[in-house]
Each structure stands twice: as C-alpha cells, then as structure tokens.
mmCIF file of C-alpha atoms in Angstrom:
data_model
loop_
_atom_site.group_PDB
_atom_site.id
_atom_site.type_symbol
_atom_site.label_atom_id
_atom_site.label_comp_id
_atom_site.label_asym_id
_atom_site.label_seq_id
_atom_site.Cartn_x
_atom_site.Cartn_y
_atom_site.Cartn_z
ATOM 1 C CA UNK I 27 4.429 -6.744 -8.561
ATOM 2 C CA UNK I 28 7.969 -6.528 -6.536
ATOM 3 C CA UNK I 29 8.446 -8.095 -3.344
ATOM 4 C CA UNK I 30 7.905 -6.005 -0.735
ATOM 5 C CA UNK I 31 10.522 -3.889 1.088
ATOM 6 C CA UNK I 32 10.710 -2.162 4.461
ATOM 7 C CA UNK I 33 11.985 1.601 4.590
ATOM 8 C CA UNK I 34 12.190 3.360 7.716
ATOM 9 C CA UNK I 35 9.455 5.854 7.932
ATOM 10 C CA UNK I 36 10.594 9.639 7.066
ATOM 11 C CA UNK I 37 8.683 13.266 7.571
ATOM 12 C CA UNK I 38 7.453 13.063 3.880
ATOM 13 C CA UNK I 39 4.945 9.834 4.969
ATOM 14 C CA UNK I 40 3.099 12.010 7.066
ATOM 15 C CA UNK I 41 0.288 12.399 4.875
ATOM 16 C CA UNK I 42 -0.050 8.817 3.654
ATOM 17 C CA UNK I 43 -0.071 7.729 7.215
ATOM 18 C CA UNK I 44 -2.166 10.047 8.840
ATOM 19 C CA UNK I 45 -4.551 8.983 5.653
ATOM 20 C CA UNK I 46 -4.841 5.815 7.581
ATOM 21 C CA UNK I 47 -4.645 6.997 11.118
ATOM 22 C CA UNK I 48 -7.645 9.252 10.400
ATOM 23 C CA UNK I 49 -9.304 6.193 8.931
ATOM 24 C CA UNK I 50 -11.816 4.517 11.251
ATOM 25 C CA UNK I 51 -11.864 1.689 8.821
ATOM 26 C CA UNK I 52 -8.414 0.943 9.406
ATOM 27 C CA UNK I 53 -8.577 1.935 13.035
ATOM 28 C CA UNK I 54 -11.027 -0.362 14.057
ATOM 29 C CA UNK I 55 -9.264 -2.631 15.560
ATOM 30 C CA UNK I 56 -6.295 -0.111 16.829
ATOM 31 C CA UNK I 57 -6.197 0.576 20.490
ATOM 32 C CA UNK I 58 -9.350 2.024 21.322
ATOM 33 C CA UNK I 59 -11.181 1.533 17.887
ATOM 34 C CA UNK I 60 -11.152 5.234 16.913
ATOM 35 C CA UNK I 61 -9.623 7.198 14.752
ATOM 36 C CA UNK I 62 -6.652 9.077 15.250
ATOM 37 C CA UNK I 63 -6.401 13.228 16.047
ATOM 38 C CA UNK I 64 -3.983 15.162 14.257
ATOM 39 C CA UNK I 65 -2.602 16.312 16.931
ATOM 40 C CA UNK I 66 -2.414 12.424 18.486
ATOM 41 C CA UNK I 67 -1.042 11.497 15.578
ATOM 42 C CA UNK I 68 1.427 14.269 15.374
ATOM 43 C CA UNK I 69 3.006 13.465 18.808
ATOM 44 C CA UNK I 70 3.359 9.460 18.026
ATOM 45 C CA UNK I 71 4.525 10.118 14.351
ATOM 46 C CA UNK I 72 7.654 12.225 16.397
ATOM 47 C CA UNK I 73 8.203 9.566 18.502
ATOM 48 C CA UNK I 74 8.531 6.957 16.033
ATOM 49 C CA UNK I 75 10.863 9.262 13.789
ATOM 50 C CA UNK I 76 13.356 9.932 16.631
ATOM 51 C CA UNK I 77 13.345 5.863 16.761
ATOM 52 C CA UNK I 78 16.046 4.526 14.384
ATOM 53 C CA UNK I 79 16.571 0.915 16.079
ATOM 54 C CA UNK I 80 15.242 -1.600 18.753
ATOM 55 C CA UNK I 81 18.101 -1.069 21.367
ATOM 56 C CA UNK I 82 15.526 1.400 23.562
ATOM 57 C CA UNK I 83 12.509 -0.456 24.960
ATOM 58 C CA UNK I 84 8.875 0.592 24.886
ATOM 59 C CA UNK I 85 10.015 3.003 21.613
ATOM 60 C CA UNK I 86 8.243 2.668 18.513
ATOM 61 C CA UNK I 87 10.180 1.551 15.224
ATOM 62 C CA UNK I 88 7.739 2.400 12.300
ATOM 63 C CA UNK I 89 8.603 1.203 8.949
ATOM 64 C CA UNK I 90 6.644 1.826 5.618
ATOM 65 C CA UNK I 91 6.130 -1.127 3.390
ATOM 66 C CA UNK I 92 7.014 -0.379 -0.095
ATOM 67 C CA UNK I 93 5.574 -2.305 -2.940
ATOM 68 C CA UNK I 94 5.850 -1.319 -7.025
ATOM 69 C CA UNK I 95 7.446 1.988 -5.338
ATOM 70 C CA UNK I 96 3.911 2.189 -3.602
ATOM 71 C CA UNK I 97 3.632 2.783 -0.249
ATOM 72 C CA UNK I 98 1.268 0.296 0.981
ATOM 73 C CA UNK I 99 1.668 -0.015 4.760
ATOM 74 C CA UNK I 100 3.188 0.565 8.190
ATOM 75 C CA UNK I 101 4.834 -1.924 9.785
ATOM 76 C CA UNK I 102 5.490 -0.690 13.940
ATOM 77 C CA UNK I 103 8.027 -2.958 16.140
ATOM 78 C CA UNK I 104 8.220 -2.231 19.993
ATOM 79 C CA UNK I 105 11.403 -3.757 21.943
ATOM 80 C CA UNK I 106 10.145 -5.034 24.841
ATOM 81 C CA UNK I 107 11.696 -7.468 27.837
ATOM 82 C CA UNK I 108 11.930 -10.582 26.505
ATOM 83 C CA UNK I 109 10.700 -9.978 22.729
ATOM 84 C CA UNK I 110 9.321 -7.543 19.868
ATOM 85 C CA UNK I 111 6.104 -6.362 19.893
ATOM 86 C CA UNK I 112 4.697 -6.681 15.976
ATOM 87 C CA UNK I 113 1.707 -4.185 14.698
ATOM 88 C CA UNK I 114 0.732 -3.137 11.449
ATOM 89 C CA UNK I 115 -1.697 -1.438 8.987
ATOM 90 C CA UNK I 116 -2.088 -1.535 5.386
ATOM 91 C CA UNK I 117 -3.627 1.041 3.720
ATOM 92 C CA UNK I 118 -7.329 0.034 2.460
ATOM 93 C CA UNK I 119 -6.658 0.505 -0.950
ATOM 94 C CA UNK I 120 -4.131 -2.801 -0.443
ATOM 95 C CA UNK I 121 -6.144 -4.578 1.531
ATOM 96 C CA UNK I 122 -6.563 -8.475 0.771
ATOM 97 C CA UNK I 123 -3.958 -8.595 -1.359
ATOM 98 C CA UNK I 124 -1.060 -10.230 1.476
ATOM 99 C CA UNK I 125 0.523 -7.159 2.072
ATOM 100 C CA UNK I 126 0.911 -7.172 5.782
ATOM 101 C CA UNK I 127 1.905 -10.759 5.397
ATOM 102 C CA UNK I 128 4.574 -9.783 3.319
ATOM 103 C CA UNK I 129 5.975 -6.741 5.499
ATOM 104 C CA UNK I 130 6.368 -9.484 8.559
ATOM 105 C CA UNK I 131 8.236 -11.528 6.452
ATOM 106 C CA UNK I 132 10.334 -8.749 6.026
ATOM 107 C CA UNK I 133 11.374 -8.204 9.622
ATOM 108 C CA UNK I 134 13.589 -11.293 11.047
ATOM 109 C CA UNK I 135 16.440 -9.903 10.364
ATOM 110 C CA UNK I 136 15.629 -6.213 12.229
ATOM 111 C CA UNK I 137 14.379 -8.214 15.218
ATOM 112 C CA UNK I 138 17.505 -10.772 15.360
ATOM 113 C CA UNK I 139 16.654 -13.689 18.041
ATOM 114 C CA UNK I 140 13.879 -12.342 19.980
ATOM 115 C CA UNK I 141 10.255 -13.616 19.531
ATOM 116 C CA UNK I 142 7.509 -11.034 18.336
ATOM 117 C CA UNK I 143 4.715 -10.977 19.793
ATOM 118 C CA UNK I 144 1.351 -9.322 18.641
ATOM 119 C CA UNK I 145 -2.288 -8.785 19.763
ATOM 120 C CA UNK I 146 -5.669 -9.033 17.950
ATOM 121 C CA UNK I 147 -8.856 -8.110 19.188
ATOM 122 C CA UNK I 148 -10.924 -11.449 18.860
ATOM 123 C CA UNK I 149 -13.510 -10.048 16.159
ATOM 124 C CA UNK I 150 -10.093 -9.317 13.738
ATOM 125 C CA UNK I 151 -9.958 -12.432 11.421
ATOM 126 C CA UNK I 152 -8.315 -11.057 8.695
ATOM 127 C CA UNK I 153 -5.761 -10.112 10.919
ATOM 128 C CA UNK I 154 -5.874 -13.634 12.897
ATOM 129 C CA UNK I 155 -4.642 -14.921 9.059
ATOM 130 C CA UNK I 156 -2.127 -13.036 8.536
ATOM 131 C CA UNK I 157 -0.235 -13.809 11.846
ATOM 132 C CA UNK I 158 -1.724 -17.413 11.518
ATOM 133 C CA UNK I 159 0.021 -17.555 8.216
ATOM 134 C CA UNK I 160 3.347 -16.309 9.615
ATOM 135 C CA UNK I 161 3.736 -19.002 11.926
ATOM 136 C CA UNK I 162 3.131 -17.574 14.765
ATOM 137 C CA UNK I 163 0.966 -19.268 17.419
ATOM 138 C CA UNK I 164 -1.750 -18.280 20.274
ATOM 139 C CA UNK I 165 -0.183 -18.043 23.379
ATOM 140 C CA UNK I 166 -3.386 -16.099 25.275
ATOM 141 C CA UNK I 167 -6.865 -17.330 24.223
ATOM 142 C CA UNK I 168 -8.800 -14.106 25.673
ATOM 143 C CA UNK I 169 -9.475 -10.934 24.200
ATOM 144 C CA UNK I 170 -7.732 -9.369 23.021
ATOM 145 C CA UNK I 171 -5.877 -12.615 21.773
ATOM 146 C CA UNK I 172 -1.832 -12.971 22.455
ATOM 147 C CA UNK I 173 0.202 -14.484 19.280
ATOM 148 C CA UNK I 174 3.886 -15.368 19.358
ATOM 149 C CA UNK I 175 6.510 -16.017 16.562
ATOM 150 C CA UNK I 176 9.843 -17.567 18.533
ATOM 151 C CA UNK I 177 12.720 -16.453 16.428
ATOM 152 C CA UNK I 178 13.541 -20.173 15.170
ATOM 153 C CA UNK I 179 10.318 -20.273 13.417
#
C-alpha cells in the first residue's frame, strides 16, 4: 500500500462521494444521523469546490484521500476563529484499515499553527480512536464530545 495523499476534491468525485453521503452507514454519526439528499448534497459539494484554501472562515475545504490511486476518503477542514475544524469519512469499503488516521496526518501543513478541533457523538468509538490516536485530547466531556489537536502536537 502507498502512504496516503490528500488531493483537493474535483467535479469528477461526485459520484464516489455522494456513494457515501447517501450511505446511512457512514452517515450515522454525521450531523443529524441521516443520509444525505441529492439535492443536499449537490448544494454542499458546490460549496466545498468553490473552496480552494482556509483564508475564508466557516467555508468548507474538502479533500479526497488517495491511497494505491484509490480514493478512499474525504477529509473536510473548516477555518474557524481561533482554529480548524477537522471531519472526515472513509468510504466503508476502507473501513478499519487506519485510513482516516492517515488523512489527519496528512493535514499539518494545510492548517499551519492553528489547533483543529473535531466533534464525536459519544456512541462513535471508532472514531474516538482515530482522533485519540492523533494526539488530540478531550477538551468537552458532553455529547457530542469536543477534541483538540494544538498545532505543537
């Protein structure tokens, strides 16, 4: 297998994302739990696209993770205040196998000094793991739960 890489997402990963959008297996624990319209999907794919950096705040960056020339995931950053807000999904046939591990340890040098931060619903503990394992740290103990990553970690 090759390391992982980060692409920015393009028009022709409409399909392989709205694969997982439409998913409620992968949606489960994304926003409201359900899966994703076309049309919903449509409008937030466009606004992604038209996002190229993290100099706008509250715009989603989406990135694809790339592995063996595979797409295998999305990777979304958010520039907020004070720091980046982290999300991802990996596509079920990858599942277990580190991916989304491996796409955040792609991303310190597109988010520069600012912490990430990212939320998980309490009943995620896969994804608990994964942000566990890169070093970031609960900051909120409710639900759902707040992680943070400073940027010197």
């Amino acid at each position: 297998m090759t390391p992982t890489r980060l692409r920015p997402a393009a028009a022709t990963d409409a399909e392989f994302l709205y694969s997982m959008a439409s998913d409620a297996a992968v949606m489960r624990w994304v926003g409201d739990g359900k899966p994703w319209t076309r049309t919903y999907f449509d409008r937030r794919f466009s606004r992604a696209l038209a996002t190229t950096d993290l100099d706008t705040p509250d715009l989603p960056m989406w990135s694809i993770g790339i592995e063996d020339a595979v797409p295998v995931g999305l990777l979304s950053l958010i520039r907020r205040a004070d720091h980046v807000e982290v999300g991802y999904w990996v596509h079920p046939e990858h599942w277990g196998r580190g991916c989304a591990g491996r796409m955040l340890g792609q991303v310190r040098e597109t988010v520069g000094n600012l912490a990430m931060v990212a939320t998980v619903a309490r009943g995620n503990a896969a994804s608990q793991r994964v942000l566990e394992k890169a070093r970031f740290t609960v900051v909120h103990n409710g639900d759902p739960l707040t992680y943070r990553r400073s940027p010197s970690s």
